[in-house]
Amino acid sequence: MARWSSRFGFLLATVGAAVGLGNIWRFSAVVGTNGGGAYLLPYLFAVFVLAVPLLVLELAVGRTLRTDVVSAFRAVGERYAVLGIAVVAGVVLVVSYYLVLTGWVLAFLLGALAGVERSFTALTAGWEPIVTFLVVTVLSGATVSLGVSDGIERLAKLVMPTVFLILLGLAVYVVTLPGWFPAVSFLFTPEFDVLADPRLWSAAFGQAFFSLSVGMGIMLTYGSYLDEGTDLLRSSVIVAAADVAVALVSGVVIFPIVFSYGFEPTLGTELAFVTLPAAFAAMPFGRVVAVAFFGLLFFAALTSVVSMVEVAVATLTSATSWDRPRATAVLTAGLCVLGLPSALSYSPVDLALGGRPVLDIVDESVGTFGLPISAVLIVAVFAWRWGETAPRRELGALWPLVRYVTPLVLLTATAMKAVGLARPAWRLLLDHARNGSSSALVGGLFGGAGLLPLLAVLLIGGAVTSVLGVVLWSRGILTTKRRQREGQ
Ligand code: PHE
């Protein structure tokens, strides 16, 4: 059975899974569009009160059952196996487009290294993003293939300290910029009157769960490689604190740059791919800063991709007789195919369904609705149906939070998004890239019903779940293990 080689290694790998594009790019976009400091209060509340208990739950389930997501669901009841498959399907779909975004980051990094300046539109007009998407997919597959401690943990040990160092270096550099002071006051001045706006809370909750990577079985899988002695609550608080710290410092880096070069902080997700490259082009040592920034973003994203790939590989190896390298190879090939429609939707092919780029459809449906639904499934099965007391012991007085408060808040926030009261932040970049106007961007922020994406998630999720279910079933996961147990 695979294990982390040390607690520190586990912490770095888990922080690596949590810290990703979400902290650096999405966080700044969400803060900017939600009026700066006002947003921090609900965000911190959501991270520490709602998401941390779920993180502890997932780690405790993983460590107690020492198995992959689908087998863990099946351990509670044979009939829950299909819910486990749905959770894994959600992760597979999220990683299929997260790989495309990471490919864009790699393309910008290579561009900065080579000294080529390109706009987002110019970049996606060529084939390079498709190539970088494939490169990232193979790279993450290769890492996972090496194993838990030799691949995932080693990557995190190599890359996460680099991420922290680059971030600190950039944070020191931006103090020299004229926009530093206004930016920092924008970021940290709480405006209490906007706290009455439920959309702010909904945005903060979505961001907190996304940013910590909870609710998708990732932490369950990482918990299954953890030793008995580790304190789960303490580890979860450390991971959450690191995650929040990276997000805040990224804000402290990004906003001074935005303010100093006369850009709007409220432009949303286009910050990373449109605003910042423009600012880098204008600033002294801009190329160095661009390499540092996109390098940071790339490393952070890669460790998150790897965590998602691991969820699927762990499930595949336990479902089949395949060893890790073979399961990873099959999955990597599958992801190259599954991610292709998203990769092709911002390319010369302009792949779209009903006028919407496929990447948008997958993001709106799975990215926005898949995660909360998957989190609720985990709570429903492991906090309600599971007789085991391990999570309750780990959480102590915080147990009611994960049993009642977190699922209630998730359901409410998801329902609000479904009726179109709130919109995800990734969308803004994509809307902007299409319409080329920032008013459309802001107008797009809260407009439009979300019922269609919800329907889409049920359809896409259902389709992928069925395919995965048939594959796993035909490989024996749903039958062999049952026979094994009956034979005992
Ligand atoms: N937490 C990662 C980030 O911040 C993204 C992620 C979300 C990964 C959900 C897996 C599941 O970028």
XYZ file of C-alpha atoms and ligand atoms in Angstrom:
500
model
C 0.000 0.000 0.000
C 1.399 3.369 -1.027
C 2.197 5.919 1.708
C 3.588 9.436 1.961
C 7.222 9.241 3.001
C 6.792 11.918 5.687
C 4.192 14.200 7.204
C 5.919 17.181 5.708
C 5.733 15.482 2.326
C 2.015 14.876 2.841
C 1.460 18.513 3.798
C 3.364 19.811 0.780
C 1.509 17.470 -1.582
C -1.846 18.467 -0.088
C -1.009 22.165 -0.223
C 0.095 21.526 -3.801
C -3.279 19.968 -4.590
C -5.116 22.909 -3.049
C -2.979 25.775 -4.339
C -3.594 26.209 -8.029
C -4.920 28.558 -10.661
C -7.791 29.094 -8.252
C -5.674 30.868 -5.653
C -3.686 33.051 -7.943
C -5.869 33.801 -10.897
C -9.445 33.048 -9.876
C -9.055 34.558 -6.390
C -7.857 37.887 -7.765
C -10.613 37.873 -10.328
C -13.286 37.184 -7.731
C -11.897 39.756 -5.295
C -11.703 42.362 -8.028
C -15.237 41.823 -9.239
C -16.590 41.736 -5.702
C -15.206 45.030 -4.467
C -11.917 44.096 -2.828
C -11.759 43.889 0.952
C -15.490 43.439 1.303
C -15.107 39.954 0.012
C -12.419 38.778 2.395
C -14.683 38.325 5.403
C -17.112 35.851 3.798
C -14.190 34.144 2.082
C -12.269 33.539 5.316
C -15.469 32.416 7.007
C -16.155 29.949 4.192
C -12.621 28.546 4.211
C -12.256 27.974 7.929
C -15.827 27.289 9.016
C -17.297 25.444 6.029
C -14.485 23.984 3.949
C -12.019 22.876 6.650
C -14.503 20.468 8.307
C -15.163 18.892 4.911
C -11.417 18.579 4.391
C -11.100 16.761 7.733
C -14.015 14.492 6.787
C -12.407 13.527 3.481
C -8.992 12.870 5.028
C -10.565 10.810 7.819
C -12.577 8.691 5.380
C -9.477 8.094 3.252
C -7.290 7.180 6.188
C -9.864 4.899 7.796
C -10.819 2.999 4.659
C -7.393 3.221 2.972
C -8.853 2.979 -0.470
C -9.894 4.903 -3.573
C -13.049 6.996 -3.936
C -15.303 4.378 -5.541
C -14.314 1.607 -3.130
C -14.826 4.005 -0.203
C -18.395 4.722 -1.314
C -18.933 1.022 -1.850
C -17.672 0.269 1.651
C -20.624 2.229 3.057
C -23.094 0.403 0.867
C -23.016 -1.431 -2.427
C -25.639 0.926 -3.839
C -23.433 3.987 -3.212
C -20.728 2.780 -5.612
C -22.462 4.607 -8.450
C -22.278 7.889 -6.465
C -18.546 7.299 -6.053
C -18.258 6.831 -9.796
C -20.121 10.122 -10.273
C -17.623 11.902 -8.000
C -14.680 10.467 -9.955
C -16.392 11.414 -13.217
C -16.654 14.988 -11.902
C -12.914 15.091 -11.179
C -12.105 13.669 -14.611
C -14.234 16.350 -16.267
C -12.745 19.169 -14.186
C -9.205 18.044 -14.990
C -10.072 17.758 -18.686
C -10.513 21.533 -18.950
C -8.141 22.511 -16.122
C -5.452 20.912 -18.302
C -6.388 23.283 -21.113
C -6.083 26.325 -18.817
C -2.729 25.001 -17.559
C -1.675 24.597 -21.194
C -2.404 28.312 -21.758
C -0.249 29.154 -18.753
C 2.589 27.024 -20.144
C 2.272 28.761 -23.504
C 2.544 32.180 -21.817
C 5.506 30.937 -19.758
C 7.334 29.699 -22.861
C 6.477 32.962 -24.627
C 7.934 34.992 -21.750
C 11.047 32.815 -21.665
C 11.539 33.326 -25.394
C 10.760 37.020 -25.110
C 7.710 36.909 -27.365
C 4.802 39.127 -26.371
C 1.408 37.867 -27.385
C -2.158 38.688 -26.553
C -4.557 35.989 -25.486
C -6.427 36.302 -28.777
C -3.202 35.980 -30.757
C -2.166 32.949 -28.748
C -5.420 31.073 -29.176
C -5.478 31.878 -32.884
C -2.684 29.324 -33.331
C -2.157 25.674 -32.532
C 0.343 26.155 -29.750
C -2.213 25.876 -26.902
C -3.243 22.440 -28.191
C 0.377 21.324 -28.061
C 0.936 22.734 -24.570
C -2.307 21.063 -23.406
C -0.949 17.704 -24.588
C 2.449 18.398 -23.021
C 0.869 19.198 -19.629
C -1.302 16.079 -19.819
C 1.673 13.805 -20.517
C 3.803 15.555 -17.878
C 1.208 15.060 -15.146
C 0.628 11.463 -16.237
C 4.362 10.790 -16.021
C 4.481 12.211 -12.484
C 1.545 10.148 -11.239
C 2.968 7.083 -12.930
C 6.061 7.314 -10.685
C 3.904 6.749 -7.637
C 2.692 8.521 -4.521
C 5.972 9.262 -2.765
C 8.353 9.014 -5.744
C 6.156 11.013 -8.117
C 3.513 13.205 -6.483
C 5.329 13.919 -3.232
C 8.663 14.506 -4.932
C 7.112 16.944 -7.407
C 5.497 18.849 -4.538
C 8.775 18.999 -2.610
C 10.497 20.377 -5.673
C 7.849 22.755 -6.858
C 5.984 24.123 -3.836
C 8.999 25.803 -2.163
C 9.708 27.375 -5.561
C 6.134 28.641 -5.688
C 6.479 30.249 -2.244
C 9.859 31.783 -3.090
C 8.715 33.276 -6.392
C 5.605 34.647 -4.738
C 7.607 36.290 -1.950
C 10.092 37.700 -4.444
C 7.271 39.236 -6.474
C 5.620 40.573 -3.306
C 8.848 42.392 -2.426
C 9.274 43.709 -5.977
C 5.791 45.226 -6.200
C 6.407 47.369 -3.104
C 8.516 49.524 -5.416
C 5.532 50.214 -7.682
C 3.521 53.441 -7.336
C 0.235 51.541 -7.165
C 1.221 49.490 -4.135
C -0.502 51.521 -1.458
C -3.869 52.063 -3.199
C -3.878 48.407 -4.214
C -3.287 47.148 -0.723
C -5.956 49.416 0.692
C -8.350 48.214 -2.016
C -7.615 44.647 -1.039
C -7.842 45.014 2.704
C -10.449 47.703 3.413
C -13.612 45.901 4.406
C -16.802 47.544 3.214
C -19.409 46.316 5.584
C -22.521 47.435 3.720
C -21.959 45.085 0.769
C -22.006 42.168 3.189
C -25.777 42.254 2.877
C -25.480 41.127 -0.751
C -26.079 37.354 -0.970
C -24.194 37.203 -4.285
C -21.024 38.181 -2.491
C -21.457 35.289 -0.085
C -22.249 32.861 -2.851
C -19.122 33.916 -4.760
C -17.018 33.596 -1.613
C -18.340 30.115 -0.819
C -17.760 28.848 -4.328
C -14.236 30.224 -4.289
C -13.434 28.708 -0.875
C -14.432 25.171 -1.858
C -12.823 25.370 -5.278
C -9.629 26.803 -3.887
C -9.203 24.127 -1.218
C -10.007 21.302 -3.703
C -12.477 19.824 -1.226
C -15.570 17.880 -2.166
C -14.084 16.010 -5.114
C -12.497 13.001 -3.441
C -8.995 14.404 -3.913
C -8.442 14.804 -0.195
C -10.034 11.406 0.425
C -7.480 9.844 -1.918
C -4.561 11.771 -0.391
C -5.814 10.804 3.094
C -5.617 7.124 2.202
C -1.794 7.410 2.018
C -1.527 9.072 5.433
C -0.152 7.516 8.624
C -2.279 7.029 11.721
C -0.560 9.517 13.994
C -1.174 12.680 11.965
C -3.675 15.100 13.508
C -6.212 15.708 10.740
C -7.747 18.901 12.065
C -4.369 20.512 12.612
C -3.169 19.412 9.153
C -6.341 20.740 7.552
C -5.969 24.119 9.232
C -2.332 24.302 8.066
C -3.351 23.450 4.492
C -6.170 26.009 4.583
C -3.904 28.686 6.043
C -1.281 28.069 3.350
C -3.973 28.151 0.688
C -5.379 31.447 1.967
C -1.893 32.902 2.365
C -1.001 32.132 -1.255
C -4.279 33.694 -2.396
C -3.751 36.855 -0.340
C -0.106 37.304 -1.343
C -1.096 36.742 -4.981
C -3.602 39.553 -4.547
C -0.872 41.731 -3.037
C 1.267 40.987 -6.116
C -1.383 41.297 -8.806
C -3.310 44.396 -7.729
C -0.314 46.775 -7.359
C 0.698 45.816 -10.915
C -2.847 46.422 -12.137
C -3.128 49.761 -10.311
C 0.333 50.989 -11.311
C -0.270 50.509 -15.016
C -3.693 52.067 -15.100
C -5.817 48.976 -15.532
C -9.148 48.225 -13.943
C -9.084 45.849 -10.989
C -12.649 44.768 -11.645
C -12.038 43.210 -15.020
C -12.409 39.690 -13.752
C -10.730 36.609 -15.010
C -9.008 38.272 -17.915
C -6.563 39.618 -15.324
C -4.070 36.792 -15.793
C -4.134 36.449 -19.545
C -4.964 39.939 -20.804
C -4.290 42.610 -18.184
C -1.108 41.254 -16.640
C 0.693 40.457 -19.906
C -0.058 44.035 -21.005
C 1.337 45.345 -17.729
C 4.429 43.121 -17.977
C 5.098 44.535 -21.429
C 5.030 48.061 -19.983
C 7.108 47.581 -16.838
C 10.863 47.617 -16.255
C 12.196 44.035 -16.021
C 8.766 43.023 -17.285
C 10.078 39.912 -18.959
C 11.647 38.630 -15.749
C 8.448 39.351 -13.848
C 6.417 37.605 -16.551
C 8.613 34.488 -16.387
C 8.332 34.480 -12.583
C 4.575 34.970 -12.630
C 3.732 32.381 -15.264
C 6.288 29.971 -13.788
C 4.562 30.332 -10.444
C 1.154 29.824 -12.011
C 2.342 26.809 -13.971
C 3.898 24.995 -11.003
C 0.871 25.699 -8.839
C -1.476 24.383 -11.529
C 0.620 21.290 -12.249
C 0.456 20.005 -8.655
C -3.340 20.459 -8.743
C -3.636 18.591 -12.048
C -1.558 15.764 -10.606
C -3.910 15.467 -7.606
C -6.917 15.098 -9.884
C -5.173 12.540 -12.090
C -4.269 10.571 -8.941
C -7.952 10.266 -7.963
C -8.734 8.555 -11.252
C -5.573 6.429 -11.254
C -6.214 5.196 -7.698
C -9.733 4.197 -8.749
C -8.524 2.486 -11.920
C -5.768 0.483 -10.229
C -8.127 -0.813 -7.589
C -10.863 -1.557 -10.118
C -8.656 -3.448 -12.530
C -5.677 -5.719 -12.432
C -3.625 -2.934 -14.036
C -0.544 -1.638 -12.285
C -0.010 2.103 -11.757
C 2.030 2.795 -14.923
C -0.519 1.027 -17.101
C -3.544 2.659 -15.462
C -1.861 6.060 -15.759
C -1.006 5.495 -19.406
C -4.599 4.545 -20.242
C -5.967 7.506 -18.286
C -3.502 9.967 -19.841
C -4.507 8.823 -23.299
C -8.155 9.173 -22.276
C -7.580 12.709 -20.966
C -5.873 13.772 -24.193
C -9.078 12.777 -25.979
C -11.536 14.055 -23.365
C -9.811 17.440 -23.045
C -9.525 17.928 -26.784
C -13.011 19.446 -27.274
C -12.212 22.047 -24.576
C -8.778 22.654 -26.075
C -10.254 23.070 -29.547
C -12.889 25.568 -28.437
C -10.314 28.376 -28.249
C -8.380 27.478 -31.364
C -8.655 27.978 -35.109
C -11.375 25.291 -35.025
C -13.566 27.341 -32.640
C -15.310 24.208 -31.486
C -18.703 25.178 -30.070
C -22.036 23.630 -29.226
C -25.077 25.795 -29.821
C -22.814 28.810 -30.201
C -20.979 28.294 -26.884
C -17.364 27.139 -26.783
C -17.173 23.632 -25.350
C -14.724 24.736 -22.649
C -17.347 27.212 -21.401
C -20.027 24.562 -21.327
C -17.872 22.124 -19.369
C -16.698 24.876 -17.014
C -20.154 26.281 -16.378
C -21.688 22.914 -15.800
C -19.068 20.760 -14.133
C -16.830 23.507 -12.780
C -19.681 25.410 -11.195
C -22.288 22.791 -10.380
C -20.313 19.561 -10.336
C -18.178 20.476 -7.354
C -20.967 21.420 -4.902
C -23.068 18.433 -5.981
C -20.095 16.134 -5.527
C -19.364 17.667 -2.100
C -22.962 17.098 -1.018
C -22.729 13.453 -2.142
C -19.625 12.982 -0.002
C -21.337 14.546 3.029
C -24.531 12.557 2.441
C -22.750 9.225 2.297
C -19.915 9.673 4.789
C -21.391 12.065 7.357
C -24.926 10.646 7.271
C -24.913 7.013 6.171
C -21.544 5.797 7.380
C -21.543 4.179 10.803
C -17.842 4.754 11.414
C -17.007 7.373 14.069
C -13.518 8.347 12.842
C -14.567 11.667 11.257
C -16.637 12.560 14.315
C -13.644 11.882 16.560
C -11.342 13.989 14.401
C -13.758 16.898 14.219
C -14.981 16.863 17.822
C -17.253 19.834 18.449
C -17.004 20.812 14.778
C -18.838 17.687 13.615
C -22.278 19.380 13.251
C -20.676 21.863 10.852
C -19.907 19.226 8.243
C -23.108 17.311 8.905
C -25.558 20.199 8.682
C -24.091 23.603 7.932
C -21.746 22.852 5.028
C -24.268 20.859 2.939
C -27.031 23.391 3.620
C -24.849 26.288 2.522
C -23.659 24.366 -0.538
C -27.200 23.552 -1.592
C -28.367 27.135 -1.091
C -25.453 28.657 -2.986
C -25.875 26.151 -5.817
C -29.590 26.858 -6.053
C -28.797 30.581 -6.262
C -26.396 29.973 -9.123
C -28.967 27.758 -10.837
C -31.546 30.529 -10.922
C -28.958 32.928 -12.271
C -28.284 35.036 -9.191
C -24.559 34.499 -9.328
C -22.006 33.555 -11.937
C -18.631 31.883 -11.804
C -15.516 33.925 -12.306
C -13.678 31.901 -14.909
C -16.403 32.871 -17.318
C -15.407 36.496 -17.452
C -12.211 35.983 -19.378
C -13.945 33.840 -21.902
C -16.841 36.242 -22.364
C -14.374 39.022 -22.803
C -12.273 37.134 -25.307
C -15.402 36.650 -27.361
C -17.089 40.007 -27.089
C -14.004 42.125 -26.702
C -15.735 44.595 -24.422
C -15.475 45.006 -20.712
C -19.046 46.213 -20.332
C -20.225 42.886 -21.700
C -17.935 41.439 -19.101
C -19.551 43.210 -16.210
C -23.007 42.765 -17.688
C -22.299 39.079 -18.039
C -21.363 38.830 -14.411
C -24.741 38.370 -12.897
C -26.949 38.033 -15.906
C -28.322 34.910 -17.479
C -30.002 31.893 -15.997
C -27.869 29.044 -14.753
C -30.491 26.368 -15.225
C -29.093 25.322 -18.585
C -25.606 24.639 -17.206
C -27.212 22.708 -14.374
C -29.062 20.618 -16.910
C -25.818 20.236 -18.837
C -23.994 18.976 -15.746
C -26.630 16.351 -15.231
C -26.362 15.313 -18.870
C -22.557 15.424 -19.252
C -21.992 14.062 -15.745
C -24.533 11.321 -16.319
C -22.943 10.344 -19.621
C -19.405 10.203 -18.236
C -20.609 8.397 -15.105
C -22.316 5.752 -17.234
C -19.250 5.253 -19.413
C -16.960 5.048 -16.379
C -19.454 2.785 -14.636
C -19.563 0.386 -17.566
C -15.751 0.367 -17.810
C -15.289 -0.267 -14.078
C -18.054 -2.809 -14.023
C -16.679 -4.702 -16.976
C -13.258 -4.660 -15.301
C -14.866 -6.201 -12.281
C -14.896 -3.535 -9.582
C -18.584 -3.784 -8.880
C -18.706 -7.548 -8.942
C -15.364 -9.077 -7.947
C -15.138 -7.247 -4.637
C -18.672 -8.253 -3.770
C -17.896 -11.850 -4.534
C -14.761 -11.569 -2.456
C -16.722 -10.329 0.504
C -19.455 -12.916 0.130
C -16.773 -15.584 -0.049
C -15.332 -14.478 3.270
N -7.913 23.954 -5.894
C -7.405 24.064 -7.208
C -7.094 25.507 -7.486
O -7.181 26.337 -6.632
C -8.344 23.647 -8.277
C -9.196 22.479 -8.058
C -10.514 22.615 -7.785
C -8.671 21.240 -8.161
C -11.328 21.551 -7.595
C -9.475 20.160 -7.982
C -10.795 20.310 -7.684
O -6.766 25.846 -8.580
